[in-house]
Amino acid sequence: DSGVTQTPKHLITATGQRVTLRCSPRSGDLSVYWYQQSLDQGLQFLIQYYNGEERAKGNILERFSAQQFPDLHSELNLSSLELGDSALYFCASSATSGGDTDTQYFGPGTRLTVL
Amino acid sequence: AQSVAQPEDQVNVAEGNPLTVKCTYSVSGNPYLFWYVQYPNRGLQFLLKYITGDNLVKGSYGFEAEFNKSQTSFHLKKPSALVSDSALYFCAVRDLLTYGNKLVFGAGTILRVKS
């Protein structure tokens, strides 16, 4: 168990809908990352937050957004969902300065199915 | 751009035999390299990393990896494979060209260990 939790485990929804994925990082970790794993694109970095602020952005669609709250949990919001958004969404966290800042620890993922 | 390549989609090995999962990298500067494993319906588990120092890195579950600068490789190895090692293995590199701490993953290699 990495210490990173994600809810829900599974999400089934329809095209055009909006969903929210939630992540709680390991205790004390200030950095949170979101990745998407799909059959055609593989594992792709979406976005990173550090202590509530956006730090890096990857190939994240404009229909997707994220935020990190004062208690450090993060949410990934996906809107106007399309069939191609069906994927496994992972959250990861890493330690702050003074610890192992290089290693990212991943949660179990949320499997999103868009019908 | 920073990238890693995993040239084999699948590796098959008999239980008790040594295993190697290959990874080559292409980076600007010194590479930060990682190996992760994904079991079915599970998140990614960190195995080991190379940042600097000894070229032979030891990690979890008896795995090790050898960093070879001249061949730009970071192959994952284990002296004696177990059936329980069967999983999907990802090599990754930290993208040092962009701000933040994003990981760039290879396509993954399925390891099948047969008894």
PDB file of C-alpha atoms in Angstrom:
ATOM      1  CA  ASP A   1       0.000   0.000   0.000  1.00  0.00           C
ATOM      2  CA  SER A   2       1.552   3.274  -1.159  1.00  0.00           C
ATOM      3  CA  GLY A   3      -0.447   5.479   1.206  1.00  0.00           C
ATOM      4  CA  VAL A   4      -2.078   7.330  -1.700  1.00  0.00           C
ATOM      5  CA  THR A   5      -5.842   6.868  -1.839  1.00  0.00           C
ATOM      6  CA  GLN A   6      -8.197   7.464  -4.724  1.00  0.00           C
ATOM      7  CA  THR A   7     -11.960   7.438  -4.944  1.00  0.00           C
ATOM      8  CA  PRO A   8     -14.009   6.107  -6.525  1.00  0.00           C
ATOM      9  CA  LYS A   9     -12.405   2.908  -7.808  1.00  0.00           C
ATOM     10  CA  HIS A  10     -14.782   2.678 -10.730  1.00  0.00           C
ATOM     11  CA  LEU A  11     -16.928   5.238 -12.459  1.00  0.00           C
ATOM     12  CA  ILE A  12     -19.354   4.589 -15.290  1.00  0.00           C
ATOM     13  CA  THR A  13     -21.015   7.537 -16.937  1.00  0.00           C
ATOM     14  CA  ALA A  14     -22.403   8.764 -20.232  1.00  0.00           C
ATOM     15  CA  THR A  15     -20.990  11.006 -22.916  1.00  0.00           C
ATOM     16  CA  GLY A  16     -21.408  14.697 -22.186  1.00  0.00           C
ATOM     17  CA  GLN A  17     -21.400  14.241 -18.440  1.00  0.00           C
ATOM     18  CA  ARG A  18     -19.021  15.627 -15.832  1.00  0.00           C
ATOM     19  CA  VAL A  19     -17.212  13.638 -13.142  1.00  0.00           C
ATOM     20  CA  THR A  20     -14.856  14.360 -10.272  1.00  0.00           C
ATOM     21  CA  LEU A  21     -12.017  12.074  -9.225  1.00  0.00           C
ATOM     22  CA  ARG A  22     -10.530  12.481  -5.785  1.00  0.00           C
ATOM     23  CA  CYS A  23      -7.048  11.816  -4.462  1.00  0.00           C
ATOM     24  CA  SER A  24      -5.492  11.981  -1.012  1.00  0.00           C
ATOM     25  CA  PRO A  25      -1.681  12.023  -1.040  1.00  0.00           C
ATOM     26  CA  ARG A  26       0.610  10.292   1.416  1.00  0.00           C
ATOM     27  CA  SER A  27       0.779  11.997   4.764  1.00  0.00           C
ATOM     28  CA  GLY A  28       3.058  15.022   4.515  1.00  0.00           C
ATOM     29  CA  ASP A  29       3.444  15.008   0.722  1.00  0.00           C
ATOM     30  CA  LEU A  30       2.822  18.397  -0.812  1.00  0.00           C
ATOM     31  CA  SER A  31       3.115  17.369  -4.468  1.00  0.00           C
ATOM     32  CA  VAL A  32       0.276  15.634  -6.259  1.00  0.00           C
ATOM     33  CA  TYR A  33       0.357  14.379  -9.837  1.00  0.00           C
ATOM     34  CA  TRP A  34      -2.345  13.105 -12.166  1.00  0.00           C
ATOM     35  CA  TYR A  35      -1.701  10.593 -14.945  1.00  0.00           C
ATOM     36  CA  GLN A  36      -3.957   8.970 -17.498  1.00  0.00           C
ATOM     37  CA  GLN A  37      -3.435   5.386 -18.663  1.00  0.00           C
ATOM     38  CA  SER A  38      -5.182   4.339 -21.850  1.00  0.00           C
ATOM     39  CA  LEU A  39      -4.597   1.576 -24.364  1.00  0.00           C
ATOM     40  CA  ASP A  40      -3.738   3.925 -27.226  1.00  0.00           C
ATOM     41  CA  GLN A  41      -1.812   6.635 -25.356  1.00  0.00           C
ATOM     42  CA  GLY A  42      -0.148   4.625 -22.607  1.00  0.00           C
ATOM     43  CA  LEU A  43       0.697   6.442 -19.375  1.00  0.00           C
ATOM     44  CA  GLN A  44       0.534  10.196 -19.839  1.00  0.00           C
ATOM     45  CA  PHE A  45       1.236  12.956 -17.350  1.00  0.00           C
ATOM     46  CA  LEU A  46      -1.647  15.372 -16.976  1.00  0.00           C
ATOM     47  CA  ILE A  47      -0.854  17.884 -14.264  1.00  0.00           C
ATOM     48  CA  GLN A  48       1.108  18.505 -11.058  1.00  0.00           C
ATOM     49  CA  TYR A  49       0.158  20.557  -8.023  1.00  0.00           C
ATOM     50  CA  TYR A  50       2.428  21.611  -5.216  1.00  0.00           C
ATOM     51  CA  ASN A  51       0.942  22.904  -1.980  1.00  0.00           C
ATOM     52  CA  GLY A  52      -2.166  24.164  -3.694  1.00  0.00           C
ATOM     53  CA  GLU A  53      -0.553  25.700  -6.744  1.00  0.00           C
ATOM     54  CA  GLU A  54      -0.275  24.327 -10.254  1.00  0.00           C
ATOM     55  CA  ARG A  55       3.351  23.496 -10.942  1.00  0.00           C
ATOM     56  CA  ALA A  56       3.436  21.673 -14.276  1.00  0.00           C
ATOM     57  CA  LYS A  57       1.023  20.853 -17.023  1.00  0.00           C
ATOM     58  CA  GLY A  58       1.149  18.018 -19.513  1.00  0.00           C
ATOM     59  CA  ASN A  59      -1.180  16.966 -22.283  1.00  0.00           C
ATOM     60  CA  ILE A  60      -4.292  17.839 -20.337  1.00  0.00           C
ATOM     61  CA  LEU A  61      -7.392  18.671 -22.335  1.00  0.00           C
ATOM     62  CA  GLU A  62      -9.162  21.971 -21.777  1.00  0.00           C
ATOM     63  CA  ARG A  63     -12.229  19.978 -20.708  1.00  0.00           C
ATOM     64  CA  PHE A  64     -10.179  18.681 -17.771  1.00  0.00           C
ATOM     65  CA  SER A  65      -9.196  20.685 -14.733  1.00  0.00           C
ATOM     66  CA  ALA A  66      -7.707  19.992 -11.355  1.00  0.00           C
ATOM     67  CA  GLN A  67      -7.152  21.633  -8.029  1.00  0.00           C
ATOM     68  CA  GLN A  68      -5.442  20.942  -4.733  1.00  0.00           C
ATOM     69  CA  PHE A  69      -7.144  21.982  -1.541  1.00  0.00           C
ATOM     70  CA  PRO A  70      -5.667  23.332   1.727  1.00  0.00           C
ATOM     71  CA  ASP A  71      -5.822  19.860   3.263  1.00  0.00           C
ATOM     72  CA  LEU A  72      -3.675  18.748   0.257  1.00  0.00           C
ATOM     73  CA  HIS A  73      -6.201  16.418  -1.295  1.00  0.00           C
ATOM     74  CA  SER A  74      -6.701  16.919  -5.005  1.00  0.00           C
ATOM     75  CA  GLU A  75      -9.583  16.590  -7.411  1.00  0.00           C
ATOM     76  CA  LEU A  76      -9.526  16.028 -11.143  1.00  0.00           C
ATOM     77  CA  ASN A  77     -12.622  17.284 -12.924  1.00  0.00           C
ATOM     78  CA  LEU A  78     -13.497  15.863 -16.325  1.00  0.00           C
ATOM     79  CA  SER A  79     -16.312  17.496 -18.252  1.00  0.00           C
ATOM     80  CA  SER A  80     -18.115  17.046 -21.573  1.00  0.00           C
ATOM     81  CA  LEU A  81     -16.944  13.474 -21.466  1.00  0.00           C
ATOM     82  CA  GLU A  82     -16.245  11.601 -24.677  1.00  0.00           C
ATOM     83  CA  LEU A  83     -15.846   7.886 -25.323  1.00  0.00           C
ATOM     84  CA  GLY A  84     -12.114   8.424 -25.709  1.00  0.00           C
ATOM     85  CA  ASP A  85     -11.832   9.667 -22.140  1.00  0.00           C
ATOM     86  CA  SER A  86     -12.369   6.118 -20.900  1.00  0.00           C
ATOM     87  CA  ALA A  87      -9.138   5.275 -19.108  1.00  0.00           C
ATOM     88  CA  LEU A  88      -7.485   4.554 -15.811  1.00  0.00           C
ATOM     89  CA  TYR A  89      -6.639   7.771 -13.963  1.00  0.00           C
ATOM     90  CA  PHE A  90      -3.826   7.648 -11.443  1.00  0.00           C
ATOM     91  CA  CYS A  91      -2.862  10.049  -8.766  1.00  0.00           C
ATOM     92  CA  ALA A  92       0.647  10.074  -7.320  1.00  0.00           C
ATOM     93  CA  SER A  93       2.396  12.041  -4.627  1.00  0.00           C
ATOM     94  CA  SER A  94       5.981  12.763  -3.684  1.00  0.00           C
ATOM     95  CA  ALA A  95       7.773  14.069  -0.634  1.00  0.00           C
ATOM     96  CA  THR A  96       8.727  17.662  -0.075  1.00  0.00           C
ATOM     97  CA  SER A  97      12.244  18.974   0.277  1.00  0.00           C
ATOM     98  CA  GLY A  98      14.349  17.101   2.789  1.00  0.00           C
ATOM     99  CA  GLY A  99      12.858  13.765   1.859  1.00  0.00           C
ATOM    100  CA  ASP A 100      12.889  11.619  -1.261  1.00  0.00           C
ATOM    101  CA  THR A 101      11.488  14.206  -3.640  1.00  0.00           C
ATOM    102  CA  ASP A 102      12.272  12.155  -6.731  1.00  0.00           C
ATOM    103  CA  THR A 103      10.069   9.129  -6.182  1.00  0.00           C
ATOM    104  CA  GLN A 104       6.379   9.309  -6.976  1.00  0.00           C
ATOM    105  CA  TYR A 105       4.057   6.922  -5.160  1.00  0.00           C
ATOM    106  CA  PHE A 106       0.925   5.980  -7.004  1.00  0.00           C
ATOM    107  CA  GLY A 107      -2.593   5.348  -5.856  1.00  0.00           C
ATOM    108  CA  PRO A 108      -4.704   2.393  -7.037  1.00  0.00           C
ATOM    109  CA  GLY A 109      -6.375   4.459  -9.754  1.00  0.00           C
ATOM    110  CA  THR A 110      -9.919   5.276 -10.820  1.00  0.00           C
ATOM    111  CA  ARG A 111     -11.231   3.387 -13.822  1.00  0.00           C
ATOM    112  CA  LEU A 112     -13.494   5.664 -15.840  1.00  0.00           C
ATOM    113  CA  THR A 113     -15.829   4.175 -18.420  1.00  0.00           C
ATOM    114  CA  VAL A 114     -17.736   6.534 -20.674  1.00  0.00           C
ATOM    115  CA  LEU A 115     -20.676   4.939 -22.482  1.00  0.00           C
TER     116      LEU A 115
ATOM    117  CA  ALA B   1      12.580  15.606 -25.458  1.00  0.00           C
ATOM    118  CA  GLN B   2      13.195  13.150 -22.663  1.00  0.00           C
ATOM    119  CA  SER B   3      12.021   9.650 -23.503  1.00  0.00           C
ATOM    120  CA  VAL B   4      12.417   5.979 -22.709  1.00  0.00           C
ATOM    121  CA  ALA B   5      11.843   3.005 -24.940  1.00  0.00           C
ATOM    122  CA  GLN B   6      10.946  -0.520 -23.956  1.00  0.00           C
ATOM    123  CA  PRO B   7      11.712  -2.562 -27.065  1.00  0.00           C
ATOM    124  CA  GLU B   8       9.872  -5.719 -25.998  1.00  0.00           C
ATOM    125  CA  ASP B   9       6.103  -5.854 -25.643  1.00  0.00           C
ATOM    126  CA  GLN B  10       6.370  -9.132 -23.777  1.00  0.00           C
ATOM    127  CA  VAL B  11       9.054 -11.196 -22.108  1.00  0.00           C
ATOM    128  CA  ASN B  12       8.546 -14.866 -21.286  1.00  0.00           C
ATOM    129  CA  VAL B  13      10.763 -16.675 -18.813  1.00  0.00           C
ATOM    130  CA  ALA B  14      10.615 -19.930 -16.882  1.00  0.00           C
ATOM    131  CA  GLU B  15      10.373 -19.836 -13.119  1.00  0.00           C
ATOM    132  CA  GLY B  16      13.797 -19.964 -11.531  1.00  0.00           C
ATOM    133  CA  ASN B  17      15.552 -18.531 -14.571  1.00  0.00           C
ATOM    134  CA  PRO B  18      17.066 -15.048 -14.651  1.00  0.00           C
ATOM    135  CA  LEU B  19      14.958 -12.329 -16.204  1.00  0.00           C
ATOM    136  CA  THR B  20      15.782  -9.100 -17.987  1.00  0.00           C
ATOM    137  CA  VAL B  21      13.351  -6.371 -19.022  1.00  0.00           C
ATOM    138  CA  LYS B  22      14.986  -3.850 -21.312  1.00  0.00           C
ATOM    139  CA  CYS B  23      14.833  -0.079 -21.273  1.00  0.00           C
ATOM    140  CA  THR B  24      16.789   2.510 -23.215  1.00  0.00           C
ATOM    141  CA  TYR B  25      16.647   6.234 -22.629  1.00  0.00           C
ATOM    142  CA  SER B  26      17.146   9.454 -24.526  1.00  0.00           C
ATOM    143  CA  VAL B  27      17.701  12.510 -22.357  1.00  0.00           C
ATOM    144  CA  SER B  28      19.512  15.804 -22.226  1.00  0.00           C
ATOM    145  CA  GLY B  29      21.811  15.807 -19.254  1.00  0.00           C
ATOM    146  CA  ASN B  30      22.008  13.232 -16.503  1.00  0.00           C
ATOM    147  CA  PRO B  31      19.024  10.892 -16.392  1.00  0.00           C
ATOM    148  CA  TYR B  32      16.748  10.222 -13.449  1.00  0.00           C
ATOM    149  CA  LEU B  33      15.455   6.712 -14.220  1.00  0.00           C
ATOM    150  CA  PHE B  34      12.759   4.624 -12.560  1.00  0.00           C
ATOM    151  CA  TRP B  35      11.134   1.217 -12.768  1.00  0.00           C
ATOM    152  CA  TYR B  36       7.544   0.605 -11.741  1.00  0.00           C
ATOM    153  CA  VAL B  37       5.439  -2.568 -11.763  1.00  0.00           C
ATOM    154  CA  GLN B  38       1.689  -2.816 -12.295  1.00  0.00           C
ATOM    155  CA  TYR B  39      -0.231  -5.897 -11.236  1.00  0.00           C
ATOM    156  CA  PRO B  40      -3.710  -6.503 -12.698  1.00  0.00           C
ATOM    157  CA  ASN B  41      -6.274  -4.056 -11.356  1.00  0.00           C
ATOM    158  CA  ARG B  42      -3.652  -2.390  -9.177  1.00  0.00           C
ATOM    159  CA  GLY B  43      -1.758   0.868  -9.190  1.00  0.00           C
ATOM    160  CA  LEU B  44       1.881   1.304 -10.077  1.00  0.00           C
ATOM    161  CA  GLN B  45       4.358   0.158  -7.471  1.00  0.00           C
ATOM    162  CA  PHE B  46       7.799   1.724  -7.279  1.00  0.00           C
ATOM    163  CA  LEU B  47      10.629  -0.796  -7.684  1.00  0.00           C
ATOM    164  CA  LEU B  48      13.830   1.202  -7.908  1.00  0.00           C
ATOM    165  CA  LYS B  49      15.505   4.302  -9.287  1.00  0.00           C
ATOM    166  CA  TYR B  50      18.831   5.591 -10.519  1.00  0.00           C
ATOM    167  CA  ILE B  51      19.735   9.192  -9.822  1.00  0.00           C
ATOM    168  CA  THR B  52      23.489   9.065  -9.371  1.00  0.00           C
ATOM    169  CA  GLY B  53      26.150   6.819  -7.886  1.00  0.00           C
ATOM    170  CA  ASP B  54      26.607   3.089  -8.284  1.00  0.00           C
ATOM    171  CA  ASN B  55      25.526   1.801 -11.697  1.00  0.00           C
ATOM    172  CA  LEU B  56      23.918  -1.280 -10.138  1.00  0.00           C
ATOM    173  CA  VAL B  57      20.785  -0.313  -8.265  1.00  0.00           C
ATOM    174  CA  LYS B  58      18.986  -2.702  -5.955  1.00  0.00           C
ATOM    175  CA  GLY B  59      15.285  -2.423  -5.376  1.00  0.00           C
ATOM    176  CA  SER B  60      12.218  -4.139  -4.018  1.00  0.00           C
ATOM    177  CA  TYR B  61      11.306  -7.846  -4.334  1.00  0.00           C
ATOM    178  CA  GLY B  62      14.836  -8.865  -5.359  1.00  0.00           C
ATOM    179  CA  PHE B  63      14.913  -6.710  -8.493  1.00  0.00           C
ATOM    180  CA  GLU B  64      17.939  -4.750  -9.595  1.00  0.00           C
ATOM    181  CA  ALA B  65      18.797  -2.563 -12.563  1.00  0.00           C
ATOM    182  CA  GLU B  66      22.013  -1.690 -14.290  1.00  0.00           C
ATOM    183  CA  PHE B  67      22.603   1.825 -15.537  1.00  0.00           C
ATOM    184  CA  ASN B  68      24.826   1.860 -18.623  1.00  0.00           C
ATOM    185  CA  LYS B  69      25.687   5.326 -19.843  1.00  0.00           C
ATOM    186  CA  SER B  70      27.517   4.260 -22.996  1.00  0.00           C
ATOM    187  CA  GLN B  71      24.572   2.158 -24.135  1.00  0.00           C
ATOM    188  CA  THR B  72      21.967   4.563 -22.703  1.00  0.00           C
ATOM    189  CA  SER B  73      20.248   1.627 -21.070  1.00  0.00           C
ATOM    190  CA  PHE B  74      18.655   0.847 -17.732  1.00  0.00           C
ATOM    191  CA  HIS B  75      17.669  -2.825 -17.869  1.00  0.00           C
ATOM    192  CA  LEU B  76      15.700  -4.410 -15.048  1.00  0.00           C
ATOM    193  CA  LYS B  77      16.991  -7.763 -13.830  1.00  0.00           C
ATOM    194  CA  LYS B  78      16.278 -10.500 -11.345  1.00  0.00           C
ATOM    195  CA  PRO B  79      18.493 -13.571 -10.802  1.00  0.00           C
ATOM    196  CA  SER B  80      15.620 -16.014 -10.308  1.00  0.00           C
ATOM    197  CA  ALA B  81      12.108 -15.309 -11.576  1.00  0.00           C
ATOM    198  CA  LEU B  82       8.960 -16.174  -9.653  1.00  0.00           C
ATOM    199  CA  VAL B  83       5.511 -16.815 -11.097  1.00  0.00           C
ATOM    200  CA  SER B  84       4.319 -13.957  -8.898  1.00  0.00           C
ATOM    201  CA  ASP B  85       6.618 -11.580 -10.810  1.00  0.00           C
ATOM    202  CA  SER B  86       4.246 -11.819 -13.780  1.00  0.00           C
ATOM    203  CA  ALA B  87       3.007  -8.260 -14.326  1.00  0.00           C
ATOM    204  CA  LEU B  88       3.360  -5.155 -16.483  1.00  0.00           C
ATOM    205  CA  TYR B  89       6.638  -3.294 -16.034  1.00  0.00           C
ATOM    206  CA  PHE B  90       7.241   0.351 -16.843  1.00  0.00           C
ATOM    207  CA  CYS B  91      10.473   2.220 -17.241  1.00  0.00           C
ATOM    208  CA  ALA B  92      10.268   5.993 -16.706  1.00  0.00           C
ATOM    209  CA  VAL B  93      12.470   9.057 -16.841  1.00  0.00           C
ATOM    210  CA  ARG B  94      12.019  12.329 -15.060  1.00  0.00           C
ATOM    211  CA  ASP B  95      11.579  15.183 -17.500  1.00  0.00           C
ATOM    212  CA  LEU B  96      14.270  17.642 -16.481  1.00  0.00           C
ATOM    213  CA  LEU B  97      13.618  19.994 -19.400  1.00  0.00           C
ATOM    214  CA  THR B  98      10.323  21.277 -18.040  1.00  0.00           C
ATOM    215  CA  TYR B  99       9.435  22.771 -14.694  1.00  0.00           C
ATOM    216  CA  GLY B 100       8.025  20.348 -12.193  1.00  0.00           C
ATOM    217  CA  ASN B 101       8.678  16.688 -11.659  1.00  0.00           C
ATOM    218  CA  LYS B 102       6.761  14.858 -14.344  1.00  0.00           C
ATOM    219  CA  LEU B 103       7.620  11.316 -15.336  1.00  0.00           C
ATOM    220  CA  VAL B 104       7.724  10.145 -18.927  1.00  0.00           C
ATOM    221  CA  PHE B 105       6.875   6.457 -19.188  1.00  0.00           C
ATOM    222  CA  GLY B 106       7.737   3.787 -21.688  1.00  0.00           C
ATOM    223  CA  ALA B 107       5.019   1.705 -23.306  1.00  0.00           C
ATOM    224  CA  GLY B 108       5.431  -1.089 -20.799  1.00  0.00           C
ATOM    225  CA  THR B 109       6.583  -4.695 -21.024  1.00  0.00           C
ATOM    226  CA  ILE B 110       4.444  -7.644 -20.000  1.00  0.00           C
ATOM    227  CA  LEU B 111       6.457 -10.188 -18.081  1.00  0.00           C
ATOM    228  CA  ARG B 112       5.145 -13.742 -18.012  1.00  0.00           C
ATOM    229  CA  VAL B 113       6.830 -16.247 -15.754  1.00  0.00           C
ATOM    230  CA  LYS B 114       5.778 -19.840 -16.344  1.00  0.00           C
ATOM    231  CA  SER B 115       6.111 -22.622 -13.812  1.00  0.00           C
TER     232      SER B 115
END
